[in-house]
Amino acid sequence: MPHPLPRPVTLRRAALLVLLCAAFGAPGALAASGTVTVRPGDTLYGLAHRHGLSVARLRALNGLKGNTIRPGQRLRVRGTGTASPVRPPPPAPRPGTYTVRPRDTLSHVAARAGVSVAALRTANRLTGNLIRPGQRLRVPPRGTGLGKVTPRPTTEVRVIYGYVRVRPHEALTTLARRYRTTADHLARLNGLSRAGRDLYPGQRVLVPRRVPVPIPPRPLGRPLAVKKLAPLNVPVRVLRVDLRYRNVLVAPVLPRAGLGVGARVSQLARTSGARAVVNGSYFHPRSYVPAGDLVVQGRLLTWGRIPAALAITPDNRAAILTSTTALLGRPLDATWHGMETVIATGPRILKRGRVVRQYGDVFRDPALFGRAARSAVGLRGNRDLVFVTTHAKLTTTEMGKVMARLGVRDALLLDGGSSAGLAWNGGRALDSVRKVAYGIGVFTDYQGRRYAR
């Protein structure tokens, strides 16, 4: 049976199709003049999508701060329609004057001119952002008010005290001018009387120097922490120091009577006021004179044949360095230049995370390599200092393995045996059995001068 022919389209349905085509015709037809009129049900997203724009671009073209539009509102568009060309954008304002066009805003004029809104307001003595069509604006040169992004500073200037040698014909006033201070201040700093202000060539004078140093990174934890741990089943006391804190000071602490007397670690903690004290390096058992280089507040107090040392700058950057004293047999003026604290010790038991098993000829004492209580100092980074003390009997190699298990990268052995000890908050955590020549003190709220050799 043949299919019936479709019924002819009624006049009413044809009229409806014409209305729909008029309402939803090609985008180019709506935007022939570069604008569209918002209809009921239109959204900013729908119009932007219909004309090949992003919502942000459509907002910018019409100075809209939000997505709200209303029926009857006329919007500028730059669609991708093919039916009609889109009007070119207004030319960028040139330095000089600019006549405001309809729908211009101050921010759009400033953006096209390449200046800041504040600069455009200032040039035209405007108190707000309101402008009107036909108004003539003065346009400053492109880039005015924008400025360049200033990079974050990487250094800061600190006052570091150090000794200089007087040159021929130099006077106290000469040094005062050079180091931006007064002769009276230098005299007080060096304990010079009125009669002693006449300097002589070669004399050492303490002066303040303004030195640029790296800005320390943000601290990672507390400035000082002491823990009981058992790496490799060895009971140890671990002292961690965060050198990112500007007020942290790590320095040798001496007995009250000075070098040559000796004191136990707990006594050094009480008399120095340090938050924590660890025993130092080797010394002569009768004279208590340290066996290696020792720099305290930038001054070289003793020197010797120990080839490596913990060295710390006045802005708290630490490193394990080789001593030139051991190589040359005597110190020079340039020895440990720029360092505030130096403690020569060893042997090196950890290097770049690996245990060291061969040691220099200077370490020949068989007692050094037997089993004994141990102390060591190590670095996880140049701002992360670690001290470890144990009264368990370990060899040097075993102590190196303990330091590696604690995450230390480089480490030096400190004096051990009956000298090994650690004091914390004025009390004995693991006190030394015998007196030591000096200790290594950690101060967490140091407000005094910083020194450099």
XYZ file of C-alpha atoms in Angstrom:
453
model
C 0.000 0.000 0.000
C 1.564 3.333 -0.954
C 2.488 5.787 1.814
C 0.359 8.894 2.078
C 1.969 12.117 0.999
C 2.979 14.479 3.863
C 0.436 17.126 4.629
C 1.280 20.580 3.336
C 2.846 22.967 5.864
C 0.205 25.216 7.267
C 0.518 28.981 7.161
C 0.745 29.087 10.943
C 3.736 26.684 11.098
C 5.520 28.589 8.337
C 5.165 31.831 10.239
C 6.619 30.176 13.349
C 9.675 28.975 11.405
C 10.286 32.494 10.123
C 10.219 33.865 13.668
C 12.657 31.189 14.880
C 15.078 31.954 12.068
C 14.939 35.622 12.928
C 15.579 34.913 16.595
C 18.402 32.396 16.128
C 19.980 33.464 12.862
C 23.703 33.462 12.105
C 25.910 35.386 14.576
C 27.088 37.640 11.804
C 23.591 38.893 11.208
C 23.217 39.910 14.810
C 26.629 41.512 14.949
C 26.622 43.315 11.656
C 27.303 46.585 13.471
C 29.747 45.014 15.926
C 27.120 45.004 18.698
C 24.295 42.744 19.842
C 21.186 43.486 21.852
C 20.641 41.228 24.836
C 17.377 39.218 24.554
C 15.401 37.555 27.359
C 17.142 34.338 28.348
C 20.562 35.413 27.041
C 23.609 34.812 29.262
C 27.092 36.239 29.010
C 28.470 32.739 28.494
C 25.982 31.989 25.702
C 26.732 35.239 23.868
C 30.488 34.752 24.230
C 30.250 31.198 22.875
C 27.969 32.287 20.015
C 30.414 34.976 18.879
C 33.656 33.055 19.344
C 34.848 34.956 22.414
C 35.891 34.071 25.921
C 33.724 35.377 28.752
C 36.688 37.399 30.045
C 37.166 39.000 26.608
C 33.478 39.891 26.325
C 33.559 41.414 29.812
C 36.661 43.442 28.921
C 35.112 44.739 25.694
C 32.138 46.082 27.604
C 33.711 47.159 30.884
C 31.742 44.567 32.858
C 32.918 43.549 36.324
C 30.591 40.558 36.626
C 28.479 38.256 34.463
C 25.144 40.065 34.942
C 23.443 41.403 31.780
C 19.860 42.599 31.164
C 17.458 42.398 28.193
C 17.806 45.361 25.874
C 21.443 45.986 26.834
C 23.764 46.484 23.852
C 27.088 44.648 23.974
C 30.145 45.016 21.772
C 31.338 41.746 20.225
C 34.078 40.588 17.920
C 32.757 37.281 16.735
C 33.990 34.836 14.179
C 30.892 35.194 12.023
C 31.439 35.090 8.307
C 28.511 37.215 7.207
C 29.788 40.653 8.176
C 33.185 42.120 9.017
C 33.820 43.259 12.573
C 34.788 46.857 13.193
C 38.479 47.279 14.067
C 39.192 48.134 17.713
C 39.774 51.755 18.649
C 43.374 52.799 18.027
C 45.703 52.736 21.004
C 45.976 56.199 22.530
C 49.297 57.833 21.752
C 51.261 60.067 24.131
C 49.577 63.460 24.006
C 45.795 63.644 24.085
C 42.952 61.195 23.521
C 39.247 61.860 22.981
C 37.015 59.540 24.981
C 34.673 57.407 22.842
C 31.319 55.928 23.843
C 31.680 52.959 26.213
C 35.330 53.826 26.982
C 36.424 53.324 30.574
C 39.474 54.759 32.266
C 40.995 51.305 32.738
C 40.525 50.432 29.042
C 42.099 53.702 27.899
C 45.022 53.135 30.295
C 45.487 49.537 29.119
C 45.505 50.518 25.435
C 47.916 53.382 26.134
C 50.227 51.105 28.139
C 50.102 53.214 31.306
C 48.709 52.674 34.775
C 45.257 53.959 35.773
C 46.906 55.977 38.546
C 49.242 57.654 36.031
C 46.298 58.510 33.757
C 44.346 59.939 36.704
C 47.342 62.002 37.823
C 47.965 63.374 34.327
C 44.337 64.554 34.115
C 43.831 65.564 37.773
C 40.982 63.076 38.153
C 39.799 62.095 41.622
C 37.901 59.025 40.408
C 37.516 56.776 37.374
C 34.509 58.519 35.771
C 35.015 59.788 32.196
C 32.486 60.859 29.515
C 32.377 60.606 25.702
C 34.065 63.553 24.031
C 36.290 64.258 27.026
C 39.922 64.924 26.092
C 42.501 63.107 28.191
C 46.200 63.757 28.468
C 48.056 60.498 27.862
C 51.523 60.108 29.461
C 54.288 58.137 27.672
C 53.826 54.370 27.411
C 54.994 52.508 30.508
C 54.349 55.403 32.895
C 53.390 54.149 36.339
C 53.784 50.476 35.486
C 57.348 50.134 36.722
C 59.459 47.015 36.617
C 59.062 44.115 38.992
C 61.812 44.499 41.567
C 63.540 41.162 42.163
C 63.592 39.935 45.721
C 66.905 40.872 47.372
C 69.305 37.999 47.969
C 71.773 39.775 50.263
C 71.661 41.955 53.344
C 74.301 44.151 54.952
C 75.529 43.283 58.436
C 78.080 44.927 60.676
C 80.937 42.448 61.156
C 83.891 43.231 63.410
C 87.402 42.258 62.437
C 91.056 43.194 62.891
C 93.060 45.187 60.356
C 96.758 46.044 60.372
C 97.733 49.694 60.487
C 99.625 50.940 57.426
C 102.389 53.564 57.493
C 101.127 57.104 58.176
C 97.628 55.891 59.118
C 95.946 57.487 62.125
C 92.871 56.566 64.124
C 90.903 59.262 62.301
C 91.918 57.724 58.960
C 90.533 54.337 59.981
C 87.414 55.976 61.398
C 86.624 57.639 58.069
C 87.310 54.445 56.119
C 84.980 52.339 58.258
C 82.321 55.040 58.719
C 82.649 55.478 62.453
C 84.373 57.873 64.868
C 87.857 57.893 66.349
C 86.320 57.840 69.841
C 84.360 54.704 68.999
C 87.478 52.953 67.676
C 89.407 53.998 70.780
C 86.745 52.525 73.074
C 86.495 49.408 70.927
C 90.238 48.777 71.252
C 90.691 50.023 74.819
C 92.983 52.855 73.735
C 93.709 55.659 76.162
C 94.265 59.265 75.109
C 97.983 58.661 75.128
C 97.620 55.393 73.195
C 95.778 56.817 70.206
C 98.976 57.206 68.204
C 99.084 54.096 66.029
C 102.162 52.359 64.645
C 102.558 50.366 61.398
C 101.587 46.718 61.827
C 99.385 47.351 64.861
C 96.138 45.343 64.878
C 92.999 47.426 65.323
C 89.449 46.110 65.671
C 87.073 47.862 63.253
C 83.402 47.532 62.226
C 82.864 46.581 58.586
C 79.599 46.614 56.651
C 79.571 43.327 54.783
C 76.923 42.048 52.314
C 75.958 38.473 53.193
C 73.342 36.062 51.794
C 69.892 36.386 53.342
C 69.356 33.145 55.286
C 66.552 30.830 54.151
C 63.442 30.432 56.266
C 64.110 28.251 59.349
C 62.915 24.663 59.129
C 62.350 24.032 62.816
C 63.447 25.120 66.265
C 66.889 26.721 66.541
C 68.067 23.908 68.817
C 66.741 20.422 69.542
C 68.147 17.533 71.599
C 66.875 13.975 71.155
C 67.613 10.492 72.446
C 67.857 8.149 69.480
C 69.192 4.666 68.743
C 70.434 4.481 65.138
C 71.839 1.009 64.389
C 70.784 0.130 67.977
C 73.378 2.541 69.389
C 72.019 4.862 72.132
C 73.056 8.421 71.261
C 72.201 12.012 72.118
C 71.642 14.090 68.990
C 71.889 17.870 69.047
C 70.493 19.587 65.928
C 71.224 23.272 65.276
C 69.355 25.320 62.659
C 71.809 27.977 61.480
C 69.086 29.791 59.533
C 68.320 31.748 62.693
C 70.328 34.987 62.784
C 70.635 34.948 66.589
C 72.121 31.445 66.775
C 75.820 31.400 67.640
C 78.046 28.313 67.684
C 81.383 29.076 69.336
C 84.074 27.485 71.510
C 83.466 28.054 75.228
C 86.519 28.171 77.485
C 86.957 27.559 81.207
C 86.522 30.672 83.323
C 90.290 30.971 83.793
C 90.922 30.571 80.046
C 92.908 28.007 78.107
C 95.319 25.789 79.992
C 93.043 24.931 82.937
C 90.346 22.492 81.826
C 86.753 21.936 82.958
C 84.109 19.269 82.589
C 81.406 19.758 79.969
C 78.696 20.402 82.572
C 80.848 23.122 84.177
C 81.387 24.808 80.803
C 77.616 24.837 80.254
C 76.968 26.519 83.607
C 79.678 29.162 83.319
C 79.122 30.060 79.653
C 75.348 30.357 79.660
C 75.114 28.334 76.444
C 71.908 26.387 75.827
C 73.976 23.321 74.958
C 77.649 22.338 75.129
C 79.485 19.422 73.488
C 83.102 18.518 74.160
C 85.631 19.946 71.709
C 88.630 18.504 69.910
C 91.918 17.016 71.107
C 94.270 18.688 73.569
C 97.494 18.014 75.418
C 96.497 16.088 78.570
C 98.724 18.083 80.933
C 98.678 21.610 79.540
C 95.100 21.529 78.186
C 96.325 23.344 75.068
C 94.242 22.436 71.972
C 96.106 20.345 69.403
C 94.680 22.129 66.332
C 93.491 25.490 65.042
C 90.956 27.232 67.254
C 89.301 30.500 66.188
C 87.049 32.257 68.706
C 85.179 35.428 67.672
C 87.452 35.807 64.674
C 90.704 35.439 66.674
C 93.112 32.547 66.121
C 93.910 31.382 69.664
C 95.858 28.200 68.886
C 97.100 26.340 65.858
C 98.379 22.841 65.117
C 98.708 19.955 62.655
C 95.105 18.713 62.465
C 94.259 18.977 58.750
C 90.474 19.629 58.763
C 88.101 21.837 60.701
C 84.522 22.885 61.196
C 84.398 26.514 60.035
C 81.440 28.891 60.488
C 81.040 32.413 59.082
C 79.523 35.272 61.135
C 76.293 34.932 59.134
C 76.031 31.234 60.082
C 77.177 29.296 57.030
C 79.066 26.176 58.053
C 81.516 23.996 56.140
C 84.211 21.392 56.698
C 87.416 22.865 55.288
C 91.085 21.963 54.997
C 93.517 23.860 57.205
C 96.383 25.674 55.494
C 98.171 25.679 58.845
C 98.684 21.921 58.641
C 100.023 22.238 55.084
C 102.401 25.167 55.711
C 103.355 24.349 59.287
C 102.342 27.824 60.491
C 99.339 30.157 60.222
C 99.205 33.154 57.901
C 97.245 36.392 58.158
C 94.896 34.949 55.536
C 94.384 31.681 57.438
C 90.644 31.184 58.069
C 89.892 34.574 56.547
C 86.232 35.555 56.982
C 85.530 32.888 59.610
C 84.104 33.588 63.054
C 84.417 30.082 64.511
C 86.952 27.398 63.594
C 87.429 24.076 65.391
C 90.120 21.821 63.927
C 89.304 18.193 64.638
C 89.134 14.784 63.011
C 89.632 12.444 61.431
C 86.951 12.825 58.812
C 84.586 9.892 59.219
C 81.968 10.791 56.608
C 82.375 12.434 53.204
C 79.406 13.120 50.918
C 77.366 10.522 52.762
C 79.995 7.762 52.557
C 81.926 6.343 55.481
C 85.661 7.147 55.338
C 87.953 4.228 56.236
C 91.391 5.691 55.506
C 92.797 8.539 57.584
C 95.674 10.992 57.386
C 99.129 10.336 58.837
C 98.567 12.852 61.634
C 96.123 10.431 63.284
C 98.504 7.713 64.470
C 97.427 7.124 68.056
C 96.113 3.506 68.278
C 93.728 4.589 71.048
C 91.916 6.755 68.508
C 90.748 3.738 66.523
C 89.841 1.370 69.351
C 86.403 1.103 70.917
C 85.557 4.153 73.015
C 82.841 6.656 73.843
C 82.446 9.033 70.907
C 81.458 12.562 69.944
C 81.236 13.878 66.389
C 80.072 16.930 64.476
C 78.442 16.784 61.061
C 76.595 18.749 58.420
C 73.420 17.871 56.541
C 73.748 21.193 54.684
C 75.596 24.436 55.278
C 72.813 25.602 57.633
C 72.114 22.258 59.337
C 74.599 21.343 62.060
C 74.454 18.034 63.953
C 76.359 17.018 67.095
C 76.228 13.405 68.312
C 77.533 12.021 71.608
C 77.407 8.466 72.951
C 78.992 6.626 75.858
C 78.618 3.355 73.957
C 81.970 1.914 72.887
C 82.349 2.409 69.124
C 85.143 2.375 66.555
C 85.646 5.363 64.264
C 84.058 3.445 61.368
C 81.018 2.550 63.458
C 80.611 6.190 64.471
C 80.702 7.126 60.790
C 77.881 4.659 60.104
C 75.831 6.148 62.949
C 76.255 9.645 61.518
C 75.255 8.437 58.052
C 72.117 6.761 59.444
C 71.158 10.136 60.973
C 71.216 11.756 57.539
C 74.541 13.554 57.954
C 76.504 14.177 54.732
C 79.937 15.158 56.104
C 81.310 14.542 59.588
C 84.414 14.955 61.737
C 85.248 13.043 64.879
C 85.595 15.107 68.062
C 87.593 14.033 71.101
C 86.231 10.826 72.615
C 86.761 8.395 75.449
C 86.515 10.053 78.855
C 86.254 13.478 77.154
C 82.963 12.703 75.364
C 80.104 14.660 76.888
C 77.030 16.786 76.241
C 75.201 19.237 78.487
C 71.737 20.672 77.831
C 69.995 23.633 79.471
C 72.633 23.834 82.182
C 72.241 20.175 83.169
C 74.339 17.168 82.306
C 72.865 14.972 79.606
C 76.009 12.866 79.159
C 78.762 14.544 81.144
C 82.430 14.057 80.347
C 84.317 11.896 82.816
C 87.397 14.123 82.739
C 88.130 17.809 82.233
C 88.416 19.060 78.660
C 90.293 22.042 77.203
C 87.120 23.673 75.859
C 83.608 22.894 74.721
C 81.505 23.841 71.720
C 78.637 26.026 72.886
C 75.326 26.732 71.148
C 73.632 30.053 71.966
C 70.103 30.560 70.616
C 69.453 34.222 71.500
C 72.814 35.868 70.938
C 72.518 39.669 70.625
C 76.201 40.634 70.678
C 78.721 41.526 67.998
C 79.622 39.151 65.205
C 83.265 38.785 64.211
C 85.288 37.602 61.249
C 88.971 36.771 61.022
